[in-house]
């Protein structure tokens, strides 16, 4: 099978400058995994799927947007790209910058980025700078830097990122034949929910493919869009969405409202329970990526949502990104001598 670069596959539907170059790691084309057992457990009467975005080249959905943002930066003659990140954007920017032969600078909140993401950014050769502050403060710094120096900003404030990311909506419509009825997804800086809505609306205008209702889910300790005010000191186990002042917050609220959906908060305990539940289906995602299921479950239990038709959970990043959250929570694993009797005694346990 020959896989095409994402931007080439959807060229006719993307609004990108003519100078955009192809910088691809063959991203996108991720599976839509059916979860029938989990749907039954949630009350049944609907189809449930996960869009497995952790299977992108650097392990998160960011690659869809980064192929566009870095390709555009390269085409316009940029020498370097910069971003602030809770981790996944950093790893993705680093990989695509490496592919393009550009310098990459990433700012991350000190001590709050999961091991797999930091390692990725370093492996791909980015200059990683820790900021003793929040993601929101780091974003402010990179925005200012990109205005003062010839360095391209590749956070989702960059409109080309959204062009790339909306392709996930196109793929979903191809797989299902129409848009799902509900789309449940984590919300951090609010670029992805904005991009999905853009993509679904675009195809609906062309082909009457329907529109999903959006259930955006923030972590309870970092839920500015639920509280209606910025959160100064956001805190959550889902470090990917530990964001107190989402850059595209207004657009996210508008998208959710227009769709007939909403943005809700899920507690860390609910997020971790959802992560375990998905893992029990063979799908290990990082904590933030389980937020969609956490929000959906809480809404169903509270009687606020009765799913019908098809529901899609956007699982944004791979579980391998954040191994510590699992190993720290687990009991220590037993050590036995390399003897059959010891193993059998343990198994009989
Ligand atoms: N899920 C994961 C795994 C993420 O890494 C992010 C954002 C989101 C969901 C939320 O997406 O920001 O578009 O609303 N991560 C960014 C980063 C902030 O720096 O990697 P969003």
GROMACS .gro file of C-alpha atoms and ligand atoms in nm:
model
  370
    1UNK     CA    1   0.000   0.000   0.000
    2UNK     CA    2   0.129   0.343  -0.089
    3UNK     CA    3   0.046   0.609   0.168
    4UNK     CA    4   0.036   0.967   0.048
    5UNK     CA    5   0.143   1.267   0.252
    6UNK     CA    6  -0.162   1.403   0.436
    7UNK     CA    7  -0.166   1.744   0.266
    8UNK     CA    8  -0.147   1.581  -0.075
    9UNK     CA    9  -0.441   1.353   0.004
   10UNK     CA   10  -0.668   1.644   0.093
   11UNK     CA   11  -0.508   1.920  -0.113
   12UNK     CA   12  -0.836   2.037  -0.270
   13UNK     CA   13  -0.994   2.094   0.072
   14UNK     CA   14  -0.706   2.277   0.239
   15UNK     CA   15  -0.658   2.651   0.244
   16UNK     CA   16  -0.278   2.671   0.248
   17UNK     CA   17  -0.045   2.923   0.081
   18UNK     CA   18   0.094   2.818  -0.257
   19UNK     CA   19   0.449   2.835  -0.121
   20UNK     CA   20   0.380   2.552   0.129
   21UNK     CA   21   0.635   2.273   0.083
   22UNK     CA   22   0.581   1.906   0.146
   23UNK     CA   23   0.733   1.810   0.482
   24UNK     CA   24   0.576   1.477   0.561
   25UNK     CA   25   0.629   1.175   0.782
   26UNK     CA   26   0.320   1.010   0.626
   27UNK     CA   27   0.093   1.127   0.905
   28UNK     CA   28  -0.284   1.079   0.934
   29UNK     CA   29  -0.489   0.785   0.809
   30UNK     CA   30  -0.537   0.671   1.169
   31UNK     CA   31  -0.782   0.392   1.253
   32UNK     CA   32  -1.135   0.437   1.379
   33UNK     CA   33  -1.151   0.153   1.628
   34UNK     CA   34  -1.495   0.010   1.720
   35UNK     CA   35  -1.556  -0.031   2.095
   36UNK     CA   36  -1.878  -0.240   2.113
   37UNK     CA   37  -1.818  -0.382   2.462
   38UNK     CA   38  -1.761  -0.038   2.610
   39UNK     CA   39  -2.073   0.096   2.434
   40UNK     CA   40  -2.279  -0.182   2.598
   41UNK     CA   41  -2.133  -0.096   2.937
   42UNK     CA   42  -2.236   0.266   2.888
   43UNK     CA   43  -2.597   0.163   2.833
   44UNK     CA   44  -2.594   0.043   2.473
   45UNK     CA   45  -2.813   0.163   2.188
   46UNK     CA   46  -2.530   0.338   2.007
   47UNK     CA   47  -2.204   0.270   1.826
   48UNK     CA   48  -1.882   0.380   1.991
   49UNK     CA   49  -1.548   0.433   1.818
   50UNK     CA   50  -1.205   0.570   1.906
   51UNK     CA   51  -1.006   0.773   1.656
   52UNK     CA   52  -0.659   0.646   1.745
   53UNK     CA   53  -0.449   0.956   1.692
   54UNK     CA   54  -0.163   0.815   1.898
   55UNK     CA   55  -0.072   0.615   1.587
   56UNK     CA   56   0.056   0.926   1.411
   57UNK     CA   57   0.435   0.936   1.347
   58UNK     CA   58   0.529   1.109   1.672
   59UNK     CA   59   0.247   0.957   1.874
   60UNK     CA   60  -0.009   1.237   1.871
   61UNK     CA   61  -0.257   1.427   1.651
   62UNK     CA   62  -0.020   1.725   1.642
   63UNK     CA   63   0.153   1.575   1.336
   64UNK     CA   64  -0.148   1.658   1.117
   65UNK     CA   65  -0.105   2.026   1.190
   66UNK     CA   66   0.272   2.028   1.202
   67UNK     CA   67   0.317   1.897   0.847
   68UNK     CA   68   0.127   2.209   0.734
   69UNK     CA   69   0.283   2.464   0.971
   70UNK     CA   70   0.641   2.350   0.915
   71UNK     CA   71   0.587   2.307   0.539
   72UNK     CA   72   0.456   2.663   0.518
   73UNK     CA   73   0.741   2.800   0.729
   74UNK     CA   74   0.997   2.623   0.510
   75UNK     CA   75   0.831   2.749   0.192
   76UNK     CA   76   0.841   3.108   0.310
   77UNK     CA   77   1.211   3.080   0.386
   78UNK     CA   78   1.203   3.052   0.766
   79UNK     CA   79   1.524   2.921   0.923
   80UNK     CA   80   1.372   2.822   1.254
   81UNK     CA   81   1.044   2.731   1.422
   82UNK     CA   82   0.939   2.787   1.781
   83UNK     CA   83   0.656   2.670   2.006
   84UNK     CA   84   0.544   2.649   2.365
   85UNK     CA   85   0.420   2.307   2.461
   86UNK     CA   86   0.288   2.072   2.723
   87UNK     CA   87   0.492   1.813   2.532
   88UNK     CA   88   0.325   1.672   2.223
   89UNK     CA   89   0.351   1.986   2.014
   90UNK     CA   90   0.719   2.000   2.110
   91UNK     CA   91   0.791   1.645   1.994
   92UNK     CA   92   0.595   1.695   1.673
   93UNK     CA   93   0.752   2.031   1.590
   94UNK     CA   94   1.095   1.883   1.656
   95UNK     CA   95   1.034   1.589   1.422
   96UNK     CA   96   0.895   1.794   1.134
   97UNK     CA   97   1.164   2.061   1.175
   98UNK     CA   98   1.424   1.783   1.158
   99UNK     CA   99   1.260   1.651   0.843
  100UNK     CA  100   1.267   2.001   0.691
  101UNK     CA  101   1.621   2.078   0.806
  102UNK     CA  102   1.508   2.369   1.023
  103UNK     CA  103   1.618   2.467   1.371
  104UNK     CA  104   1.352   2.400   1.636
  105UNK     CA  105   1.316   2.573   1.972
  106UNK     CA  106   1.060   2.451   2.224
  107UNK     CA  107   0.959   2.603   2.557
  108UNK     CA  108   0.801   2.372   2.811
  109UNK     CA  109   0.670   2.426   3.164
  110UNK     CA  110   0.940   2.305   3.401
  111UNK     CA  111   0.885   1.958   3.543
  112UNK     CA  112   0.536   1.924   3.393
  113UNK     CA  113   0.605   1.743   3.069
  114UNK     CA  114   0.568   1.365   3.045
  115UNK     CA  115   0.887   1.163   2.989
  116UNK     CA  116   0.803   1.028   2.642
  117UNK     CA  117   0.737   1.377   2.506
  118UNK     CA  118   1.050   1.538   2.645
  119UNK     CA  119   1.257   1.245   2.519
  120UNK     CA  120   1.098   1.282   2.175
  121UNK     CA  121   1.175   1.652   2.147
  122UNK     CA  122   1.536   1.584   2.247
  123UNK     CA  123   1.573   1.282   2.021
  124UNK     CA  124   1.461   1.481   1.717
  125UNK     CA  125   1.722   1.742   1.803
  126UNK     CA  126   1.518   2.036   1.928
  127UNK     CA  127   1.659   2.299   2.157
  128UNK     CA  128   1.447   2.239   2.465
  129UNK     CA  129   1.409   2.523   2.715
  130UNK     CA  130   1.224   2.480   3.043
  131UNK     CA  131   1.032   2.779   3.175
  132UNK     CA  132   0.976   2.810   3.548
  133UNK     CA  133   0.613   2.897   3.492
  134UNK     CA  134   0.301   2.769   3.320
  135UNK     CA  135   0.234   2.669   2.960
  136UNK     CA  136   0.035   2.992   2.924
  137UNK     CA  137   0.339   3.199   3.022
  138UNK     CA  138   0.562   3.001   2.786
  139UNK     CA  139   0.314   3.063   2.503
  140UNK     CA  140   0.323   3.436   2.573
  141UNK     CA  141   0.704   3.426   2.545
  142UNK     CA  142   0.711   3.243   2.213
  143UNK     CA  143   0.442   3.466   2.062
  144UNK     CA  144   0.650   3.773   2.149
  145UNK     CA  145   0.970   3.612   2.020
  146UNK     CA  146   0.809   3.521   1.688
  147UNK     CA  147   0.700   3.885   1.648
  148UNK     CA  148   1.051   4.019   1.712
  149UNK     CA  149   1.263   3.763   1.530
  150UNK     CA  150   1.245   3.570   1.202
  151UNK     CA  151   1.130   3.252   1.375
  152UNK     CA  152   0.801   3.090   1.272
  153UNK     CA  153   0.547   3.022   1.546
  154UNK     CA  154   0.403   2.669   1.512
  155UNK     CA  155   0.156   2.665   1.800
  156UNK     CA  156  -0.209   2.627   1.699
  157UNK     CA  157  -0.241   3.007   1.689
  158UNK     CA  158  -0.077   2.946   1.351
  159UNK     CA  159  -0.377   2.903   1.117
  160UNK     CA  160  -0.200   2.645   0.901
  161UNK     CA  161  -0.198   2.406   1.196
  162UNK     CA  162  -0.578   2.400   1.193
  163UNK     CA  163  -0.586   2.334   0.819
  164UNK     CA  164  -0.383   2.019   0.877
  165UNK     CA  165  -0.574   1.911   1.185
  166UNK     CA  166  -0.917   1.938   1.025
  167UNK     CA  167  -0.824   1.638   0.806
  168UNK     CA  168  -0.915   1.411   1.098
  169UNK     CA  169  -1.278   1.514   1.043
  170UNK     CA  170  -1.247   1.426   0.674
  171UNK     CA  171  -1.115   1.080   0.756
  172UNK     CA  172  -1.397   1.017   1.002
  173UNK     CA  173  -1.659   1.106   0.742
  174UNK     CA  174  -1.487   0.873   0.492
  175UNK     CA  175  -1.489   0.587   0.743
  176UNK     CA  176  -1.845   0.634   0.869
  177UNK     CA  177  -2.003   0.759   0.546
  178UNK     CA  178  -2.120   1.068   0.734
  179UNK     CA  179  -2.028   1.271   1.040
  180UNK     CA  180  -2.068   1.104   1.379
  181UNK     CA  181  -2.353   1.215   1.607
  182UNK     CA  182  -2.125   1.305   1.896
  183UNK     CA  183  -1.755   1.382   1.897
  184UNK     CA  184  -1.594   1.367   2.243
  185UNK     CA  185  -1.246   1.513   2.277
  186UNK     CA  186  -1.005   1.672   2.523
  187UNK     CA  187  -0.966   2.050   2.517
  188UNK     CA  188  -0.644   2.223   2.615
  189UNK     CA  189  -0.536   2.522   2.411
  190UNK     CA  190  -0.855   2.461   2.208
  191UNK     CA  191  -0.698   2.435   1.862
  192UNK     CA  192  -0.813   2.081   1.792
  193UNK     CA  193  -1.183   2.124   1.870
  194UNK     CA  194  -1.175   2.438   1.653
  195UNK     CA  195  -1.010   2.247   1.368
  196UNK     CA  196  -1.255   1.955   1.386
  197UNK     CA  197  -1.551   2.191   1.370
  198UNK     CA  198  -1.398   2.368   1.072
  199UNK     CA  199  -1.349   2.035   0.891
  200UNK     CA  200  -1.695   1.899   0.964
  201UNK     CA  201  -1.864   2.223   0.858
  202UNK     CA  202  -1.664   2.236   0.536
  203UNK     CA  203  -1.762   1.885   0.423
  204UNK     CA  204  -2.120   1.937   0.536
  205UNK     CA  205  -2.151   2.244   0.314
  206UNK     CA  206  -2.019   2.046   0.016
  207UNK     CA  207  -2.183   1.708   0.069
  208UNK     CA  208  -2.448   1.744   0.344
  209UNK     CA  209  -2.251   1.495   0.553
  210UNK     CA  210  -2.413   1.605   0.879
  211UNK     CA  211  -2.256   1.769   1.180
  212UNK     CA  212  -2.159   1.613   1.512
  213UNK     CA  213  -2.244   1.757   1.849
  214UNK     CA  214  -1.918   1.841   2.023
  215UNK     CA  215  -1.844   1.732   2.378
  216UNK     CA  216  -1.521   1.910   2.468
  217UNK     CA  217  -1.366   1.792   2.793
  218UNK     CA  218  -1.125   1.986   3.012
  219UNK     CA  219  -0.957   1.858   3.326
  220UNK     CA  220  -1.136   1.986   3.637
  221UNK     CA  221  -0.820   2.155   3.766
  222UNK     CA  222  -0.767   2.328   3.432
  223UNK     CA  223  -1.116   2.413   3.312
  224UNK     CA  224  -1.125   2.784   3.221
  225UNK     CA  225  -1.387   2.729   2.951
  226UNK     CA  226  -1.619   2.560   3.199
  227UNK     CA  227  -1.570   2.823   3.471
  228UNK     CA  228  -1.577   3.114   3.226
  229UNK     CA  229  -1.250   3.263   3.354
  230UNK     CA  230  -0.877   3.192   3.316
  231UNK     CA  231  -0.719   2.957   3.571
  232UNK     CA  232  -0.396   3.103   3.712
  233UNK     CA  233  -0.249   2.781   3.846
  234UNK     CA  234  -0.391   2.493   3.642
  235UNK     CA  235  -0.321   2.147   3.781
  236UNK     CA  236  -0.407   1.802   3.651
  237UNK     CA  237  -0.260   1.456   3.601
  238UNK     CA  238  -0.344   1.510   3.231
  239UNK     CA  239  -0.044   1.736   3.182
  240UNK     CA  240  -0.110   1.769   2.807
  241UNK     CA  241  -0.417   1.982   2.884
  242UNK     CA  242  -0.279   2.163   3.189
  243UNK     CA  243  -0.370   2.500   3.038
  244UNK     CA  244  -0.536   2.793   3.215
  245UNK     CA  245  -0.590   3.039   2.930
  246UNK     CA  246  -0.664   2.861   2.600
  247UNK     CA  247  -0.553   3.063   2.297
  248UNK     CA  248  -0.859   2.956   2.097
  249UNK     CA  249  -1.098   2.941   2.392
  250UNK     CA  250  -1.361   3.169   2.239
  251UNK     CA  251  -1.368   2.970   1.916
  252UNK     CA  252  -1.398   2.646   2.111
  253UNK     CA  253  -1.697   2.774   2.308
  254UNK     CA  254  -1.858   2.898   1.991
  255UNK     CA  255  -1.800   2.567   1.811
  256UNK     CA  256  -1.946   2.367   2.099
  257UNK     CA  257  -2.251   2.594   2.120
  258UNK     CA  258  -2.311   2.600   1.743
  259UNK     CA  259  -2.294   2.222   1.734
  260UNK     CA  260  -2.554   2.184   2.008
  261UNK     CA  261  -2.290   2.037   2.237
  262UNK     CA  262  -2.090   2.175   2.529
  263UNK     CA  263  -1.761   2.185   2.716
  264UNK     CA  264  -1.749   2.001   3.046
  265UNK     CA  265  -1.490   1.917   3.311
  266UNK     CA  266  -1.371   1.574   3.424
  267UNK     CA  267  -1.183   1.507   3.747
  268UNK     CA  268  -0.840   1.346   3.748
  269UNK     CA  269  -0.994   1.033   3.900
  270UNK     CA  270  -1.248   1.015   3.617
  271UNK     CA  271  -0.975   1.067   3.358
  272UNK     CA  272  -0.757   0.791   3.504
  273UNK     CA  273  -1.055   0.555   3.526
  274UNK     CA  274  -1.130   0.625   3.159
  275UNK     CA  275  -0.766   0.561   3.074
  276UNK     CA  276  -0.786   0.219   3.246
  277UNK     CA  277  -1.116   0.143   3.072
  278UNK     CA  278  -0.968   0.211   2.728
  279UNK     CA  279  -0.659   0.006   2.815
  280UNK     CA  280  -0.896  -0.281   2.899
  281UNK     CA  281  -1.001  -0.267   2.533
  282UNK     CA  282  -0.636  -0.286   2.426
  283UNK     CA  283  -0.607   0.086   2.368
  284UNK     CA  284  -0.349   0.257   2.589
  285UNK     CA  285  -0.371   0.633   2.562
  286UNK     CA  286  -0.211   0.908   2.765
  287UNK     CA  287  -0.431   1.058   3.041
  288UNK     CA  288  -0.546   1.367   2.845
  289UNK     CA  289  -0.656   1.141   2.562
  290UNK     CA  290  -0.898   0.960   2.792
  291UNK     CA  291  -1.075   1.286   2.879
  292UNK     CA  292  -1.331   1.238   2.601
  293UNK     CA  293  -1.445   0.908   2.750
  294UNK     CA  294  -1.431   1.050   3.103
  295UNK     CA  295  -1.661   1.337   3.005
  296UNK     CA  296  -1.897   1.114   2.808
  297UNK     CA  297  -1.926   0.864   3.094
  298UNK     CA  298  -1.998   1.137   3.350
  299UNK     CA  299  -2.261   1.298   3.127
  300UNK     CA  300  -2.437   0.964   3.071
  301UNK     CA  301  -2.433   0.877   3.442
  302UNK     CA  302  -2.573   1.221   3.529
  303UNK     CA  303  -2.853   1.169   3.276
  304UNK     CA  304  -2.749   1.473   3.076
  305UNK     CA  305  -2.661   1.282   2.760
  306UNK     CA  306  -2.825   0.982   2.599
  307UNK     CA  307  -2.604   0.877   2.312
  308UNK     CA  308  -2.765   0.764   1.989
  309UNK     CA  309  -2.622   0.681   1.652
  310UNK     CA  310  -2.246   0.697   1.640
  311UNK     CA  311  -2.018   0.843   1.902
  312UNK     CA  312  -1.646   0.899   1.843
  313UNK     CA  313  -1.385   0.949   2.113
  314UNK     CA  314  -1.078   1.133   1.988
  315UNK     CA  315  -0.782   0.959   2.153
  316UNK     CA  316  -0.523   1.226   2.091
  317UNK     CA  317  -0.196   1.074   2.214
  318UNK     CA  318  -0.030   0.737   2.279
  319UNK     CA  319   0.001   0.590   2.626
  320UNK     CA  320   0.376   0.548   2.580
  321UNK     CA  321   0.407   0.925   2.599
  322UNK     CA  322   0.346   0.915   2.973
  323UNK     CA  323   0.465   0.585   3.122
  324UNK     CA  324   0.522   0.727   3.471
  325UNK     CA  325   0.156   0.786   3.537
  326UNK     CA  326   0.105   0.409   3.507
  327UNK     CA  327   0.414   0.277   3.682
  328UNK     CA  328   0.377   0.514   3.977
  329UNK     CA  329   0.019   0.403   4.038
  330UNK     CA  330   0.087   0.031   4.013
  331UNK     CA  331   0.186  -0.200   4.296
  332UNK     CA  332   0.548  -0.313   4.264
  333UNK     CA  333   0.589  -0.620   4.045
  334UNK     CA  334   0.710  -0.937   4.219
  335UNK     CA  335   1.063  -1.070   4.163
  336UNK     CA  336   1.113  -1.448   4.161
  337UNK     CA  337   1.417  -1.672   4.115
  338UNK     CA  338   1.441  -1.822   3.766
  339UNK     CA  339   1.280  -2.148   3.877
  340UNK     CA  340   0.958  -2.310   3.755
  341UNK     CA  341   0.850  -2.397   4.110
  342UNK     CA  342   0.869  -2.031   4.213
  343UNK     CA  343   0.660  -1.925   3.913
  344UNK     CA  344   0.399  -2.193   3.975
  345UNK     CA  345   0.377  -2.103   4.342
  346UNK     CA  346   0.320  -1.740   4.250
  347UNK     CA  347   0.055  -1.820   3.987
  348UNK     CA  348  -0.128  -2.049   4.228
  349UNK     CA  349  -0.109  -1.758   4.473
  350LIG     N1  350  -0.462   1.580   2.389
  350LIG     C1  351  -0.328   1.581   2.389
  350LIG     C2  352  -0.258   1.451   2.401
  350LIG     C3  353  -0.258   1.703   2.375
  350LIG     O1  354  -0.125   1.701   2.374
  350LIG     C4  355  -0.330   1.824   2.365
  350LIG     C5  356  -0.261   1.950   2.354
  350LIG     C6  357  -0.469   1.816   2.366
  350LIG     C7  358  -0.532   1.694   2.378
  350LIG     C8  359  -0.553   1.938   2.354
  350LIG     O2  360  -0.553   1.991   2.225
  350LIG     O3  361  -0.463   2.216   2.277
  350LIG     O4  362  -0.573   2.167   2.060
  350LIG     O5  363  -0.707   2.177   2.270
  350LIG     N2  364  -0.136   1.964   2.364
  350LIG     C9  365  -0.063   2.088   2.339
  350LIG    C10  366   0.086   2.063   2.340
  350LIG    C11  367  -0.106   2.203   2.421
  350LIG     O6  368   0.163   2.155   2.367
  350LIG     O7  369   0.126   1.952   2.309
  350LIG     P1  370  -0.576   2.148   2.206
   0.00000   0.00000   0.00000
